[in-house]
PDB file of C-alpha atoms in Angstrom:
ATOM      1  CA  UNK K 197       4.794  19.524 -75.460  1.00  0.00           C
ATOM      2  CA  UNK K 198       7.939  17.426 -75.159  1.00  0.00           C
ATOM      3  CA  UNK K 199       9.078  15.556 -78.265  1.00  0.00           C
ATOM      4  CA  UNK K 200      11.410  12.584 -78.453  1.00  0.00           C
ATOM      5  CA  UNK K 201      13.294  11.478 -81.550  1.00  0.00           C
ATOM      6  CA  UNK K 202      15.346   8.319 -81.926  1.00  0.00           C
ATOM      7  CA  UNK K 203      18.355   8.196 -84.212  1.00  0.00           C
ATOM      8  CA  UNK K 204      21.008   5.650 -85.132  1.00  0.00           C
ATOM      9  CA  UNK K 205      21.938   2.932 -87.624  1.00  0.00           C
ATOM     10  CA  UNK K 206      19.090   0.881 -89.032  1.00  0.00           C
ATOM     11  CA  UNK K 207      21.313  -2.125 -89.677  1.00  0.00           C
ATOM     12  CA  UNK K 208      23.731  -3.765 -87.255  1.00  0.00           C
ATOM     13  CA  UNK K 209      25.805  -6.896 -87.796  1.00  0.00           C
ATOM     14  CA  UNK K 210      25.515  -9.901 -85.463  1.00  0.00           C
ATOM     15  CA  UNK K 211      27.865  -9.802 -82.449  1.00  0.00           C
ATOM     16  CA  UNK K 212      28.303  -6.036 -82.793  1.00  0.00           C
ATOM     17  CA  UNK K 213      26.937  -3.275 -80.558  1.00  0.00           C
ATOM     18  CA  UNK K 214      23.669  -1.508 -81.304  1.00  0.00           C
ATOM     19  CA  UNK K 215      23.815   2.218 -80.487  1.00  0.00           C
ATOM     20  CA  UNK K 216      20.855   4.594 -80.496  1.00  0.00           C
ATOM     21  CA  UNK K 217      20.322   8.151 -79.299  1.00  0.00           C
ATOM     22  CA  UNK K 218      17.125   9.883 -78.244  1.00  0.00           C
ATOM     23  CA  UNK K 219      16.957  13.671 -78.524  1.00  0.00           C
ATOM     24  CA  UNK K 220      14.545  15.483 -76.224  1.00  0.00           C
ATOM     25  CA  UNK K 221      13.051  18.777 -77.387  1.00  0.00           C
ATOM     26  CA  UNK K 222      10.273  21.072 -76.216  1.00  0.00           C
ATOM     27  CA  UNK K 223      10.854  20.230 -72.571  1.00  0.00           C
ATOM     28  CA  UNK K 224      13.475  19.696 -69.916  1.00  0.00           C
ATOM     29  CA  UNK K 225      15.554  16.535 -69.684  1.00  0.00           C
ATOM     30  CA  UNK K 226      16.120  17.244 -66.003  1.00  0.00           C
ATOM     31  CA  UNK K 227      14.010  15.762 -63.209  1.00  0.00           C
ATOM     32  CA  UNK K 228      12.718  12.885 -65.347  1.00  0.00           C
ATOM     33  CA  UNK K 229      13.385   9.208 -65.949  1.00  0.00           C
ATOM     34  CA  UNK K 230      14.162   8.315 -69.560  1.00  0.00           C
ATOM     35  CA  UNK K 231      13.529   4.851 -70.978  1.00  0.00           C
ATOM     36  CA  UNK K 232      14.141   2.519 -73.864  1.00  0.00           C
ATOM     37  CA  UNK K 233      11.451   0.056 -74.921  1.00  0.00           C
ATOM     38  CA  UNK K 234      11.538  -2.244 -77.934  1.00  0.00           C
ATOM     39  CA  UNK K 235       9.047  -4.160 -80.045  1.00  0.00           C
ATOM     40  CA  UNK K 236      10.114  -7.054 -82.302  1.00  0.00           C
ATOM     41  CA  UNK K 237       8.165  -7.199 -85.574  1.00  0.00           C
ATOM     42  CA  UNK K 238       4.637  -8.436 -84.914  1.00  0.00           C
ATOM     43  CA  UNK K 239       5.286  -8.871 -81.202  1.00  0.00           C
ATOM     44  CA  UNK K 240       4.725  -7.053 -77.917  1.00  0.00           C
ATOM     45  CA  UNK K 241       6.579  -4.390 -75.973  1.00  0.00           C
ATOM     46  CA  UNK K 242       9.677  -5.092 -73.886  1.00  0.00           C
ATOM     47  CA  UNK K 243      11.109  -2.635 -71.376  1.00  0.00           C
ATOM     48  CA  UNK K 244      14.912  -2.418 -71.683  1.00  0.00           C
ATOM     49  CA  UNK K 245      15.779   0.054 -68.948  1.00  0.00           C
ATOM     50  CA  UNK K 246      15.619   3.624 -67.724  1.00  0.00           C
ATOM     51  CA  UNK K 247      17.953   6.293 -66.462  1.00  0.00           C
ATOM     52  CA  UNK K 248      17.379   9.256 -64.207  1.00  0.00           C
ATOM     53  CA  UNK K 249      18.704  12.558 -65.503  1.00  0.00           C
ATOM     54  CA  UNK K 250      21.277  12.448 -62.717  1.00  0.00           C
ATOM     55  CA  UNK K 251      22.704   9.234 -64.158  1.00  0.00           C
ATOM     56  CA  UNK K 252      21.392   6.325 -62.068  1.00  0.00           C
ATOM     57  CA  UNK K 253      20.052   3.521 -64.270  1.00  0.00           C
ATOM     58  CA  UNK K 254      17.949   0.392 -63.986  1.00  0.00           C
ATOM     59  CA  UNK K 255      17.988  -2.408 -66.555  1.00  0.00           C
ATOM     60  CA  UNK K 256      15.862  -5.391 -67.520  1.00  0.00           C
ATOM     61  CA  UNK K 257      17.704  -8.381 -66.023  1.00  0.00           C
ATOM     62  CA  UNK K 258      16.662 -10.576 -68.966  1.00  0.00           C
ATOM     63  CA  UNK K 259      19.178  -8.759 -71.140  1.00  0.00           C
ATOM     64  CA  UNK K 260      22.062 -10.306 -69.197  1.00  0.00           C
ATOM     65  CA  UNK K 261      24.036  -7.112 -68.712  1.00  0.00           C
ATOM     66  CA  UNK K 262      24.202  -6.405 -72.462  1.00  0.00           C
ATOM     67  CA  UNK K 263      22.436  -3.068 -72.117  1.00  0.00           C
ATOM     68  CA  UNK K 264      23.815   0.295 -71.058  1.00  0.00           C
ATOM     69  CA  UNK K 265      21.872   3.563 -70.952  1.00  0.00           C
ATOM     70  CA  UNK K 266      23.564   6.919 -70.528  1.00  0.00           C
ATOM     71  CA  UNK K 267      22.413  10.530 -70.464  1.00  0.00           C
ATOM     72  CA  UNK K 268      23.971  13.774 -71.674  1.00  0.00           C
ATOM     73  CA  UNK K 269      21.939  16.622 -70.219  1.00  0.00           C
ATOM     74  CA  UNK K 270      23.996  19.270 -72.025  1.00  0.00           C
ATOM     75  CA  UNK K 271      22.907  17.821 -75.375  1.00  0.00           C
ATOM     76  CA  UNK K 272      19.365  16.979 -74.214  1.00  0.00           C
ATOM     77  CA  UNK K 273      20.025  13.379 -75.218  1.00  0.00           C
ATOM     78  CA  UNK K 274      20.103   9.912 -73.744  1.00  0.00           C
ATOM     79  CA  UNK K 275      21.514   6.824 -75.384  1.00  0.00           C
ATOM     80  CA  UNK K 276      21.199   3.051 -75.587  1.00  0.00           C
ATOM     81  CA  UNK K 277      23.966   0.545 -76.189  1.00  0.00           C
ATOM     82  CA  UNK K 278      23.137  -3.132 -76.622  1.00  0.00           C
ATOM     83  CA  UNK K 279      26.130  -5.398 -77.060  1.00  0.00           C
ATOM     84  CA  UNK K 280      26.570  -8.792 -78.721  1.00  0.00           C
ATOM     85  CA  UNK K 281      23.403  -8.470 -80.761  1.00  0.00           C
ATOM     86  CA  UNK K 282      21.708 -11.354 -82.553  1.00  0.00           C
ATOM     87  CA  UNK K 283      18.767 -11.576 -84.913  1.00  0.00           C
ATOM     88  CA  UNK K 284      16.524 -11.734 -81.840  1.00  0.00           C
ATOM     89  CA  UNK K 285      17.389  -8.098 -81.158  1.00  0.00           C
ATOM     90  CA  UNK K 286      15.756  -6.983 -84.408  1.00  0.00           C
ATOM     91  CA  UNK K 287      12.995  -4.638 -83.319  1.00  0.00           C
ATOM     92  CA  UNK K 288      11.524  -1.166 -83.369  1.00  0.00           C
ATOM     93  CA  UNK K 289      13.246   0.698 -80.568  1.00  0.00           C
ATOM     94  CA  UNK K 290      11.310   3.425 -78.768  1.00  0.00           C
ATOM     95  CA  UNK K 291      12.557   6.027 -76.349  1.00  0.00           C
ATOM     96  CA  UNK K 292      10.028   7.200 -73.793  1.00  0.00           C
ATOM     97  CA  UNK K 293       9.630   9.398 -70.739  1.00  0.00           C
ATOM     98  CA  UNK K 294       8.294   8.324 -67.369  1.00  0.00           C
ATOM     99  CA  UNK K 295       5.841  10.839 -65.974  1.00  0.00           C
ATOM    100  CA  UNK K 296       7.028  13.041 -63.115  1.00  0.00           C
ATOM    101  CA  UNK K 297       5.098  15.664 -61.214  1.00  0.00           C
ATOM    102  CA  UNK K 298       6.749  18.453 -59.279  1.00  0.00           C
ATOM    103  CA  UNK K 299       7.127  16.141 -56.296  1.00  0.00           C
ATOM    104  CA  UNK K 300       7.165  12.525 -57.482  1.00  0.00           C
ATOM    105  CA  UNK K 301       7.995  10.301 -60.427  1.00  0.00           C
ATOM    106  CA  UNK K 302       5.660   7.533 -61.509  1.00  0.00           C
ATOM    107  CA  UNK K 303       5.935   4.359 -63.541  1.00  0.00           C
ATOM    108  CA  UNK K 304       3.868   5.148 -66.612  1.00  0.00           C
ATOM    109  CA  UNK K 305       5.265   6.429 -69.904  1.00  0.00           C
ATOM    110  CA  UNK K 306       3.576   9.647 -70.969  1.00  0.00           C
ATOM    111  CA  UNK K 307       5.672  10.581 -74.009  1.00  0.00           C
ATOM    112  CA  UNK K 308       7.112   8.341 -76.703  1.00  0.00           C
ATOM    113  CA  UNK K 309       9.319   8.769 -79.722  1.00  0.00           C
ATOM    114  CA  UNK K 310       8.073   7.542 -83.082  1.00  0.00           C
ATOM    115  CA  UNK K 311      10.391   4.538 -82.931  1.00  0.00           C
ATOM    116  CA  UNK K 312      13.233   3.371 -85.140  1.00  0.00           C
ATOM    117  CA  UNK K 313      13.614  -0.053 -86.728  1.00  0.00           C
ATOM    118  CA  UNK K 314      16.939  -1.747 -86.125  1.00  0.00           C
ATOM    119  CA  UNK K 315      17.667  -4.906 -88.082  1.00  0.00           C
ATOM    120  CA  UNK K 316      20.427  -7.283 -87.049  1.00  0.00           C
ATOM    121  CA  UNK K 317      21.795  -9.011 -90.098  1.00  0.00           C
ATOM    122  CA  UNK K 318      25.099  -9.697 -91.796  1.00  0.00           C
TER     123      UNK K 318
ATOM    124  CA  UNK D 293       6.281 -15.073 -72.652  1.00  0.00           C
ATOM    125  CA  UNK D 294       5.121 -11.854 -71.003  1.00  0.00           C
ATOM    126  CA  UNK D 295       4.982 -11.346 -67.243  1.00  0.00           C
ATOM    127  CA  UNK D 296       1.476  -9.908 -67.582  1.00  0.00           C
ATOM    128  CA  UNK D 297      -1.064 -12.048 -69.451  1.00  0.00           C
ATOM    129  CA  UNK D 298      -3.559 -10.580 -71.917  1.00  0.00           C
ATOM    130  CA  UNK D 299      -5.879 -12.299 -74.388  1.00  0.00           C
ATOM    131  CA  UNK D 300      -4.320 -12.188 -77.875  1.00  0.00           C
ATOM    132  CA  UNK D 301      -7.478 -10.807 -79.441  1.00  0.00           C
ATOM    133  CA  UNK D 302     -10.954  -9.477 -78.746  1.00  0.00           C
ATOM    134  CA  UNK D 303     -13.617  -8.230 -81.087  1.00  0.00           C
ATOM    135  CA  UNK D 304     -16.910  -6.401 -81.040  1.00  0.00           C
ATOM    136  CA  UNK D 305     -19.392  -4.673 -83.271  1.00  0.00           C
ATOM    137  CA  UNK D 306     -19.669  -0.885 -83.458  1.00  0.00           C
ATOM    138  CA  UNK D 307     -21.485   0.474 -80.418  1.00  0.00           C
ATOM    139  CA  UNK D 308     -20.806  -2.580 -78.299  1.00  0.00           C
ATOM    140  CA  UNK D 309     -18.728  -2.901 -75.124  1.00  0.00           C
ATOM    141  CA  UNK D 310     -15.564  -4.966 -74.876  1.00  0.00           C
ATOM    142  CA  UNK D 311     -13.188  -5.675 -72.039  1.00  0.00           C
ATOM    143  CA  UNK D 312      -9.518  -6.638 -72.094  1.00  0.00           C
ATOM    144  CA  UNK D 313      -8.038  -8.413 -69.102  1.00  0.00           C
ATOM    145  CA  UNK D 314      -4.502  -8.207 -67.750  1.00  0.00           C
ATOM    146  CA  UNK D 315      -3.467 -10.883 -65.267  1.00  0.00           C
ATOM    147  CA  UNK D 316      -0.357 -10.622 -63.163  1.00  0.00           C
ATOM    148  CA  UNK D 317       1.027 -12.126 -59.976  1.00  0.00           C
ATOM    149  CA  UNK D 318       2.029 -11.401 -56.397  1.00  0.00           C
ATOM    150  CA  UNK D 319       5.189  -9.600 -57.520  1.00  0.00           C
ATOM    151  CA  UNK D 320       3.419  -7.037 -59.682  1.00  0.00           C
ATOM    152  CA  UNK D 321      -0.314  -6.280 -59.795  1.00  0.00           C
ATOM    153  CA  UNK D 322      -1.021  -8.450 -56.753  1.00  0.00           C
ATOM    154  CA  UNK D 323       1.613  -6.591 -54.775  1.00  0.00           C
ATOM    155  CA  UNK D 324      -0.381  -3.407 -55.219  1.00  0.00           C
ATOM    156  CA  UNK D 325       1.522  -1.868 -58.087  1.00  0.00           C
ATOM    157  CA  UNK D 326      -0.531   0.259 -60.421  1.00  0.00           C
ATOM    158  CA  UNK D 327      -1.573  -0.759 -63.924  1.00  0.00           C
ATOM    159  CA  UNK D 328      -1.374   1.486 -66.960  1.00  0.00           C
ATOM    160  CA  UNK D 329      -2.788   0.957 -70.433  1.00  0.00           C
ATOM    161  CA  UNK D 330      -1.567   1.977 -73.878  1.00  0.00           C
ATOM    162  CA  UNK D 331      -3.209   2.052 -77.281  1.00  0.00           C
ATOM    163  CA  UNK D 332      -1.066   1.355 -80.335  1.00  0.00           C
ATOM    164  CA  UNK D 333      -2.639   2.196 -83.661  1.00  0.00           C
ATOM    165  CA  UNK D 334      -1.142   0.417 -86.693  1.00  0.00           C
ATOM    166  CA  UNK D 335       2.317   1.690 -87.557  1.00  0.00           C
ATOM    167  CA  UNK D 336       2.494   4.162 -84.682  1.00  0.00           C
ATOM    168  CA  UNK D 337       4.056   4.421 -81.241  1.00  0.00           C
ATOM    169  CA  UNK D 338       2.040   3.415 -78.188  1.00  0.00           C
ATOM    170  CA  UNK D 339      -0.056   6.155 -76.607  1.00  0.00           C
ATOM    171  CA  UNK D 340      -0.946   6.369 -72.929  1.00  0.00           C
ATOM    172  CA  UNK D 341      -4.631   5.530 -72.493  1.00  0.00           C
ATOM    173  CA  UNK D 342      -5.141   4.899 -68.759  1.00  0.00           C
ATOM    174  CA  UNK D 343      -2.737   5.588 -65.883  1.00  0.00           C
ATOM    175  CA  UNK D 344      -2.818   4.471 -62.278  1.00  0.00           C
ATOM    176  CA  UNK D 345      -5.538   1.886 -62.895  1.00  0.00           C
ATOM    177  CA  UNK D 346      -8.450   4.210 -63.592  1.00  0.00           C
ATOM    178  CA  UNK D 347      -7.284   7.649 -64.737  1.00  0.00           C
ATOM    179  CA  UNK D 348      -7.578   9.016 -68.271  1.00  0.00           C
ATOM    180  CA  UNK D 349      -5.078  11.553 -69.653  1.00  0.00           C
ATOM    181  CA  UNK D 350      -6.536  14.702 -71.097  1.00  0.00           C
ATOM    182  CA  UNK D 351      -8.044  14.027 -74.519  1.00  0.00           C
ATOM    183  CA  UNK D 352      -8.858  10.348 -73.977  1.00  0.00           C
ATOM    184  CA  UNK D 353     -12.604   9.780 -74.399  1.00  0.00           C
ATOM    185  CA  UNK D 354     -14.571   8.577 -71.387  1.00  0.00           C
ATOM    186  CA  UNK D 355     -15.554   5.535 -73.438  1.00  0.00           C
ATOM    187  CA  UNK D 356     -12.296   4.098 -72.122  1.00  0.00           C
ATOM    188  CA  UNK D 357     -12.137   3.025 -68.480  1.00  0.00           C
ATOM    189  CA  UNK D 358      -9.865   0.931 -66.312  1.00  0.00           C
ATOM    190  CA  UNK D 359     -10.214  -1.118 -63.174  1.00  0.00           C
ATOM    191  CA  UNK D 360      -8.032  -3.266 -60.952  1.00  0.00           C
ATOM    192  CA  UNK D 361      -8.743  -6.013 -58.459  1.00  0.00           C
ATOM    193  CA  UNK D 362      -6.403  -8.485 -56.815  1.00  0.00           C
ATOM    194  CA  UNK D 363      -3.842  -9.748 -59.321  1.00  0.00           C
ATOM    195  CA  UNK D 364      -5.749  -8.516 -62.378  1.00  0.00           C
ATOM    196  CA  UNK D 365      -6.796  -5.378 -64.177  1.00  0.00           C
ATOM    197  CA  UNK D 366      -9.221  -4.657 -66.983  1.00  0.00           C
ATOM    198  CA  UNK D 367      -9.695  -2.117 -69.721  1.00  0.00           C
ATOM    199  CA  UNK D 368     -13.259  -1.500 -70.869  1.00  0.00           C
ATOM    200  CA  UNK D 369     -14.245   0.223 -74.082  1.00  0.00           C
ATOM    201  CA  UNK D 370     -17.870   1.198 -74.559  1.00  0.00           C
ATOM    202  CA  UNK D 371     -19.579   2.475 -77.684  1.00  0.00           C
ATOM    203  CA  UNK D 372     -16.989   0.795 -79.922  1.00  0.00           C
ATOM    204  CA  UNK D 373     -15.902   2.799 -82.933  1.00  0.00           C
ATOM    205  CA  UNK D 374     -13.943   1.755 -86.001  1.00  0.00           C
ATOM    206  CA  UNK D 375     -11.086   4.033 -84.914  1.00  0.00           C
ATOM    207  CA  UNK D 376     -10.646   1.961 -81.734  1.00  0.00           C
ATOM    208  CA  UNK D 377      -9.208  -0.895 -83.792  1.00  0.00           C
ATOM    209  CA  UNK D 378      -5.681  -1.165 -82.399  1.00  0.00           C
ATOM    210  CA  UNK D 379      -3.384  -3.142 -80.124  1.00  0.00           C
ATOM    211  CA  UNK D 380      -3.755  -2.547 -76.397  1.00  0.00           C
ATOM    212  CA  UNK D 381      -1.045  -3.163 -73.787  1.00  0.00           C
ATOM    213  CA  UNK D 382      -1.113  -3.196 -70.011  1.00  0.00           C
ATOM    214  CA  UNK D 383       1.962  -2.254 -67.981  1.00  0.00           C
ATOM    215  CA  UNK D 384       2.948  -2.449 -64.340  1.00  0.00           C
ATOM    216  CA  UNK D 385       5.988  -2.665 -62.087  1.00  0.00           C
ATOM    217  CA  UNK D 386       7.454  -5.983 -60.981  1.00  0.00           C
ATOM    218  CA  UNK D 387       9.392  -6.149 -57.730  1.00  0.00           C
ATOM    219  CA  UNK D 388      11.259  -9.331 -58.633  1.00  0.00           C
ATOM    220  CA  UNK D 389      12.567  -7.714 -61.828  1.00  0.00           C
ATOM    221  CA  UNK D 390      12.869  -4.253 -60.285  1.00  0.00           C
ATOM    222  CA  UNK D 391      11.447  -2.748 -63.430  1.00  0.00           C
ATOM    223  CA  UNK D 392       8.526  -2.266 -65.741  1.00  0.00           C
ATOM    224  CA  UNK D 393       6.666  -5.163 -67.311  1.00  0.00           C
ATOM    225  CA  UNK D 394       4.183  -5.236 -70.182  1.00  0.00           C
ATOM    226  CA  UNK D 395       1.420  -7.562 -71.182  1.00  0.00           C
ATOM    227  CA  UNK D 396       1.718  -9.373 -74.480  1.00  0.00           C
ATOM    228  CA  UNK D 397      -0.842  -7.096 -76.085  1.00  0.00           C
ATOM    229  CA  UNK D 398      -4.421  -7.570 -77.265  1.00  0.00           C
ATOM    230  CA  UNK D 399      -5.568  -6.891 -80.809  1.00  0.00           C
ATOM    231  CA  UNK D 400      -9.003  -5.303 -80.887  1.00  0.00           C
ATOM    232  CA  UNK D 401     -10.995  -5.874 -84.049  1.00  0.00           C
ATOM    233  CA  UNK D 402     -14.116  -3.803 -84.684  1.00  0.00           C
ATOM    234  CA  UNK D 403     -16.398  -6.006 -86.764  1.00  0.00           C
TER     235      UNK D 403
END
């Protein structure tokens, strides 16, 4: 059973860059798409982007190129960077895995981390 | 404002049946992209409930079922139980965004 665990600072100052890492254990990081999804307090889920283990990434265009996702297969980790943050970026950030069979990858998220709250405040 | 539209809340008494709708458009559900559903219990991460419109992962009770038609999808819960009280989210793919989209979420209250 794969497990995902987010880590990173819980407090980021406005205009700075938010950086989080997701560590994958109990399963392979290869042959999967890895995602970041966030949830502002009391609000719904927002997809931020995903990256294939080989390095190709896709991002939510609403974030205006502020987001970058990278993967380090040797460390079984993938990371999120969100630049120029404001209070609107305060949220619980989840890392998640898109389901892949032996032949195809699909769009649903079958494994999630527990989430980490990041607050943007001076 | 979410790309997929869900009712903010639904409620039902124990044992009853409730449905939660998820309305999209021609660039997502209407384009034939599949709909998936998640259950989020208070203070926890979302959990996959239904995938590819109608399929339940192992361990999800058959009280939960999904359907899709046209530009909309629905989640039905029969035999409501107190433990079903949670937020429910639909998710699909949107071709104009080239990525995943979620509904705004529906809070289910078991009366």
